[in-house]
Amino acid sequence: MRTMILAALAASALATPAFAQRQDAPFSGPRAEAVLGLDIVVDRDADEGYNGLLYGGAIGYDYQTNGVVFGVEGEITGSTVKATATDVLVAGDTMRSTPGRDLYAGVRIGGLVTPNTLVYAKGGYTNARIDADYTAGSTTLSDSENLDGYRLGAGVEQRLTGNVYVKGEYRFSHYGSGNDFDANVNRHQIVGAVGIRF
């Protein structure tokens, strides 16, 4: 019994500095989150926009010093956006384009406006896949293209009880080049996320 009490006291003593550090810097450490929101894809050359649902997940690591937070993050998302055109090359044919997975890697910097509320800006590299299917009669052709671009955004993160947080974010992405052609695509996204910090 005495050994168990001593072991519990030792574990408590070792855990106290980590707990104190988390209390002093609640926005520090690794995190993971689920992302859901509105996705608006605009083809600037065609002057057309398409709306859909964005869904996915992200991971990151933040470091808080006083009231400033620096972080790195990565994200993968999908989208329900679809663009369909008919009579493209011949009468009765159909062209359908859909965004595939979107990868993002970037950094963020923010400041605390309350002990539990973070306002931040972000930026980084994004790579989106566009899948296309063309159908004319019994003939179907499929292709995909990876587009390189950049992303800028801003958001608010609110710490809830324990290590759970929620956030709202707006981000703008521009894709200007692909493997085989130059693109001129903008993407506006308004998203919410629920996450946990480890």
CSV table of C-alpha atoms in Angstrom, one decimal:
chain,number,residue,atom,x,y,z
A,1,MET,CA,0.0,0.0,0.0
A,2,ARG,CA,2.8,2.4,0.9
A,3,THR,CA,4.5,1.7,-2.4
A,4,MET,CA,1.3,2.5,-4.3
A,5,ILE,CA,0.9,5.8,-2.4
A,6,LEU,CA,4.5,6.8,-3.1
A,7,ALA,CA,4.1,5.9,-6.8
A,8,ALA,CA,0.9,8.0,-7.1
A,9,LEU,CA,2.7,11.0,-5.4
A,10,ALA,CA,5.6,10.7,-7.8
A,11,ALA,CA,3.3,10.5,-10.9
A,12,SER,CA,1.4,13.6,-9.6
A,13,ALA,CA,4.7,15.5,-9.1
A,14,LEU,CA,5.8,14.7,-12.6
A,15,ALA,CA,2.5,15.6,-14.2
A,16,THR,CA,2.2,18.9,-12.5
A,17,PRO,CA,4.7,20.8,-14.6
A,18,ALA,CA,3.1,19.6,-17.8
A,19,PHE,CA,-0.4,20.6,-16.5
A,20,ALA,CA,0.9,24.0,-15.4
A,21,GLN,CA,2.5,24.5,-18.8
A,22,ARG,CA,-0.8,23.7,-20.6
A,23,GLN,CA,-2.7,26.1,-18.2
A,24,ASP,CA,-0.2,28.9,-19.0
A,25,ALA,CA,-0.1,28.2,-22.7
A,26,PRO,CA,-3.4,26.5,-23.7
A,27,PHE,CA,-2.8,27.0,-27.4
A,28,SER,CA,0.5,25.0,-27.4
A,29,GLY,CA,1.0,21.5,-28.7
A,30,PRO,CA,-0.2,19.1,-31.4
A,31,ARG,CA,-3.8,19.2,-32.6
A,32,ALA,CA,-6.2,17.4,-34.9
A,33,GLU,CA,-9.6,18.6,-36.2
A,34,ALA,CA,-12.5,17.8,-38.5
A,35,VAL,CA,-13.4,20.5,-41.1
A,36,LEU,CA,-16.8,21.2,-42.7
A,37,GLY,CA,-17.9,24.2,-44.7
A,38,LEU,CA,-18.9,26.0,-47.9
A,39,ASP,CA,-16.7,25.6,-51.0
A,40,ILE,CA,-17.0,28.1,-53.9
A,41,VAL,CA,-14.9,27.3,-57.0
A,42,VAL,CA,-14.6,30.1,-59.6
A,43,ASP,CA,-13.2,29.5,-63.1
A,44,ARG,CA,-12.1,33.1,-63.9
A,45,ASP,CA,-11.5,32.4,-67.6
A,46,ALA,CA,-15.1,31.1,-68.1
A,47,ASP,CA,-16.4,33.6,-65.5
A,48,GLU,CA,-18.4,30.9,-63.8
A,49,GLY,CA,-18.7,29.8,-60.2
A,50,TYR,CA,-19.9,26.6,-58.6
A,51,ASN,CA,-20.9,25.9,-54.9
A,52,GLY,CA,-20.7,22.8,-52.8
A,53,LEU,CA,-19.8,21.3,-49.4
A,54,LEU,CA,-16.2,21.0,-48.2
A,55,TYR,CA,-15.3,18.2,-45.8
A,56,GLY,CA,-12.0,16.8,-44.4
A,57,GLY,CA,-9.5,16.9,-41.6
A,58,ALA,CA,-6.4,18.7,-40.5
A,59,ILE,CA,-3.4,18.3,-38.1
A,60,GLY,CA,-1.1,20.9,-36.7
A,61,TYR,CA,1.3,22.0,-34.1
A,62,ASP,CA,1.3,25.3,-32.3
A,63,TYR,CA,3.6,27.1,-29.9
A,64,GLN,CA,2.4,29.8,-27.6
A,65,THR,CA,4.6,32.4,-26.1
A,66,ASN,CA,2.9,35.0,-23.9
A,67,GLY,CA,-0.1,36.1,-26.0
A,68,VAL,CA,1.3,35.1,-29.5
A,69,VAL,CA,0.8,31.8,-31.2
A,70,PHE,CA,2.9,30.4,-34.0
A,71,GLY,CA,1.9,27.2,-35.8
A,72,VAL,CA,2.3,24.8,-38.7
A,73,GLU,CA,-0.5,22.7,-40.2
A,74,GLY,CA,-1.5,20.3,-42.9
A,75,GLU,CA,-5.0,19.5,-44.3
A,76,ILE,CA,-6.7,17.2,-46.7
A,77,THR,CA,-10.3,17.9,-47.9
A,78,GLY,CA,-12.8,16.8,-50.5
A,79,SER,CA,-15.7,18.7,-52.1
A,80,THR,CA,-19.1,18.1,-53.5
A,81,VAL,CA,-18.7,20.8,-56.2
A,82,LYS,CA,-19.7,19.7,-59.7
A,83,ALA,CA,-19.6,21.6,-63.0
A,84,THR,CA,-21.5,20.1,-66.0
A,85,ALA,CA,-21.6,21.4,-69.6
A,86,THR,CA,-23.4,19.9,-72.6
A,87,ASP,CA,-22.9,20.3,-76.3
A,88,VAL,CA,-19.2,21.0,-75.8
A,89,LEU,CA,-17.8,19.5,-79.0
A,90,VAL,CA,-20.7,17.8,-80.6
A,91,ALA,CA,-24.5,17.9,-80.0
A,92,GLY,CA,-25.5,15.7,-77.0
A,93,ASP,CA,-22.1,15.3,-75.4
A,94,THR,CA,-21.4,16.0,-71.7
A,95,MET,CA,-18.4,17.3,-69.8
A,96,ARG,CA,-18.3,17.0,-66.1
A,97,SER,CA,-15.6,18.5,-63.8
A,98,THR,CA,-15.3,17.8,-60.1
A,99,PRO,CA,-12.6,18.9,-57.6
A,100,GLY,CA,-10.9,15.9,-56.1
A,101,ARG,CA,-8.8,16.0,-53.0
A,102,ASP,CA,-7.2,19.2,-52.0
A,103,LEU,CA,-3.9,19.2,-50.0
A,104,TYR,CA,-2.6,22.2,-48.0
A,105,ALA,CA,0.5,22.8,-45.9
A,106,GLY,CA,1.2,26.1,-44.3
A,107,VAL,CA,1.8,28.3,-41.3
A,108,ARG,CA,-0.2,30.5,-39.1
A,109,ILE,CA,0.4,33.3,-36.6
A,110,GLY,CA,-2.1,34.8,-34.1
A,111,GLY,CA,-2.7,36.6,-30.9
A,112,LEU,CA,-4.9,36.1,-27.9
A,113,VAL,CA,-7.8,38.5,-27.5
A,114,THR,CA,-9.0,36.7,-24.4
A,115,PRO,CA,-7.3,33.8,-22.5
A,116,ASN,CA,-9.4,31.3,-24.5
A,117,THR,CA,-9.8,33.1,-27.8
A,118,LEU,CA,-7.2,33.2,-30.6
A,119,VAL,CA,-7.4,35.4,-33.7
A,120,TYR,CA,-5.0,34.3,-36.5
A,121,ALA,CA,-3.9,34.7,-40.1
A,122,LYS,CA,-2.6,31.8,-42.2
A,123,GLY,CA,-0.9,31.1,-45.5
A,124,GLY,CA,0.8,28.4,-47.5
A,125,TYR,CA,0.9,26.0,-50.5
A,126,THR,CA,-2.1,24.1,-51.8
A,127,ASN,CA,-2.5,21.4,-54.5
A,128,ALA,CA,-5.9,20.6,-55.9
A,129,ARG,CA,-6.9,17.7,-58.2
A,130,ILE,CA,-9.5,18.4,-60.9
A,131,ASP,CA,-11.2,15.3,-62.3
A,132,ALA,CA,-12.9,15.5,-65.7
A,133,ASP,CA,-15.2,13.1,-67.6
A,134,TYR,CA,-16.3,13.6,-71.2
A,135,THR,CA,-19.1,11.5,-72.7
A,136,ALA,CA,-20.2,11.5,-76.3
A,137,GLY,CA,-22.6,8.6,-77.2
A,138,SER,CA,-21.0,5.4,-76.0
A,139,THR,CA,-17.5,7.0,-75.7
A,140,THR,CA,-16.3,8.1,-72.3
A,141,LEU,CA,-12.9,9.7,-71.6
A,142,SER,CA,-11.6,10.6,-68.1
A,143,ASP,CA,-8.6,12.6,-67.0
A,144,SER,CA,-7.3,14.5,-64.0
A,145,GLU,CA,-5.0,17.4,-63.4
A,146,ASN,CA,-3.1,18.6,-60.3
A,147,LEU,CA,-3.2,22.4,-59.9
A,148,ASP,CA,-0.6,24.2,-57.8
A,149,GLY,CA,-1.5,27.3,-55.9
A,150,TYR,CA,-1.4,29.4,-52.7
A,151,ARG,CA,-3.8,29.9,-49.8
A,152,LEU,CA,-4.4,32.9,-47.5
A,153,GLY,CA,-6.9,33.0,-44.7
A,154,ALA,CA,-7.9,34.2,-41.3
A,155,GLY,CA,-10.0,32.8,-38.5
A,156,VAL,CA,-11.0,32.7,-34.8
A,157,GLU,CA,-10.3,29.7,-32.5
A,158,GLN,CA,-12.2,29.3,-29.2
A,159,ARG,CA,-11.0,27.0,-26.5
A,160,LEU,CA,-13.8,25.1,-24.9
A,161,THR,CA,-13.6,22.8,-21.9
A,162,GLY,CA,-10.4,20.8,-21.5
A,163,ASN,CA,-8.4,20.4,-24.7
A,164,VAL,CA,-11.5,20.7,-27.1
A,165,TYR,CA,-11.7,23.8,-29.4
A,166,VAL,CA,-13.9,25.1,-32.2
A,167,LYS,CA,-13.0,27.6,-34.9
A,168,GLY,CA,-14.4,29.5,-37.8
A,169,GLU,CA,-12.2,30.4,-40.8
A,170,TYR,CA,-12.3,32.1,-44.2
A,171,ARG,CA,-9.7,31.2,-46.8
A,172,PHE,CA,-8.9,32.2,-50.4
A,173,SER,CA,-6.9,29.9,-52.7
A,174,HIS,CA,-5.6,30.7,-56.2
A,175,TYR,CA,-4.5,28.0,-58.6
A,176,GLY,CA,-2.4,29.2,-61.5
A,177,SER,CA,-0.6,26.2,-63.0
A,178,GLY,CA,-1.1,22.6,-63.7
A,179,ASN,CA,1.0,19.8,-65.3
A,180,ASP,CA,-0.3,20.3,-68.8
A,181,PHE,CA,-2.0,23.8,-68.8
A,182,ASP,CA,-2.2,27.1,-67.1
A,183,ALA,CA,-5.2,27.6,-64.8
A,184,ASN,CA,-7.0,30.6,-63.5
A,185,VAL,CA,-9.1,29.2,-60.7
A,186,ASN,CA,-10.0,30.9,-57.4
A,187,ARG,CA,-11.5,29.2,-54.4
A,188,HIS,CA,-13.4,30.8,-51.6
A,189,GLN,CA,-14.1,28.7,-48.5
A,190,ILE,CA,-16.0,29.4,-45.3
A,191,VAL,CA,-15.4,26.6,-42.8
A,192,GLY,CA,-15.9,25.5,-39.3
A,193,ALA,CA,-13.9,23.0,-37.3
A,194,VAL,CA,-14.0,21.0,-34.1
A,195,GLY,CA,-10.7,19.8,-32.8
A,196,ILE,CA,-8.7,18.5,-29.9
A,197,ARG,CA,-5.3,19.5,-28.6
A,198,PHE,CA,-3.1,16.7,-27.3
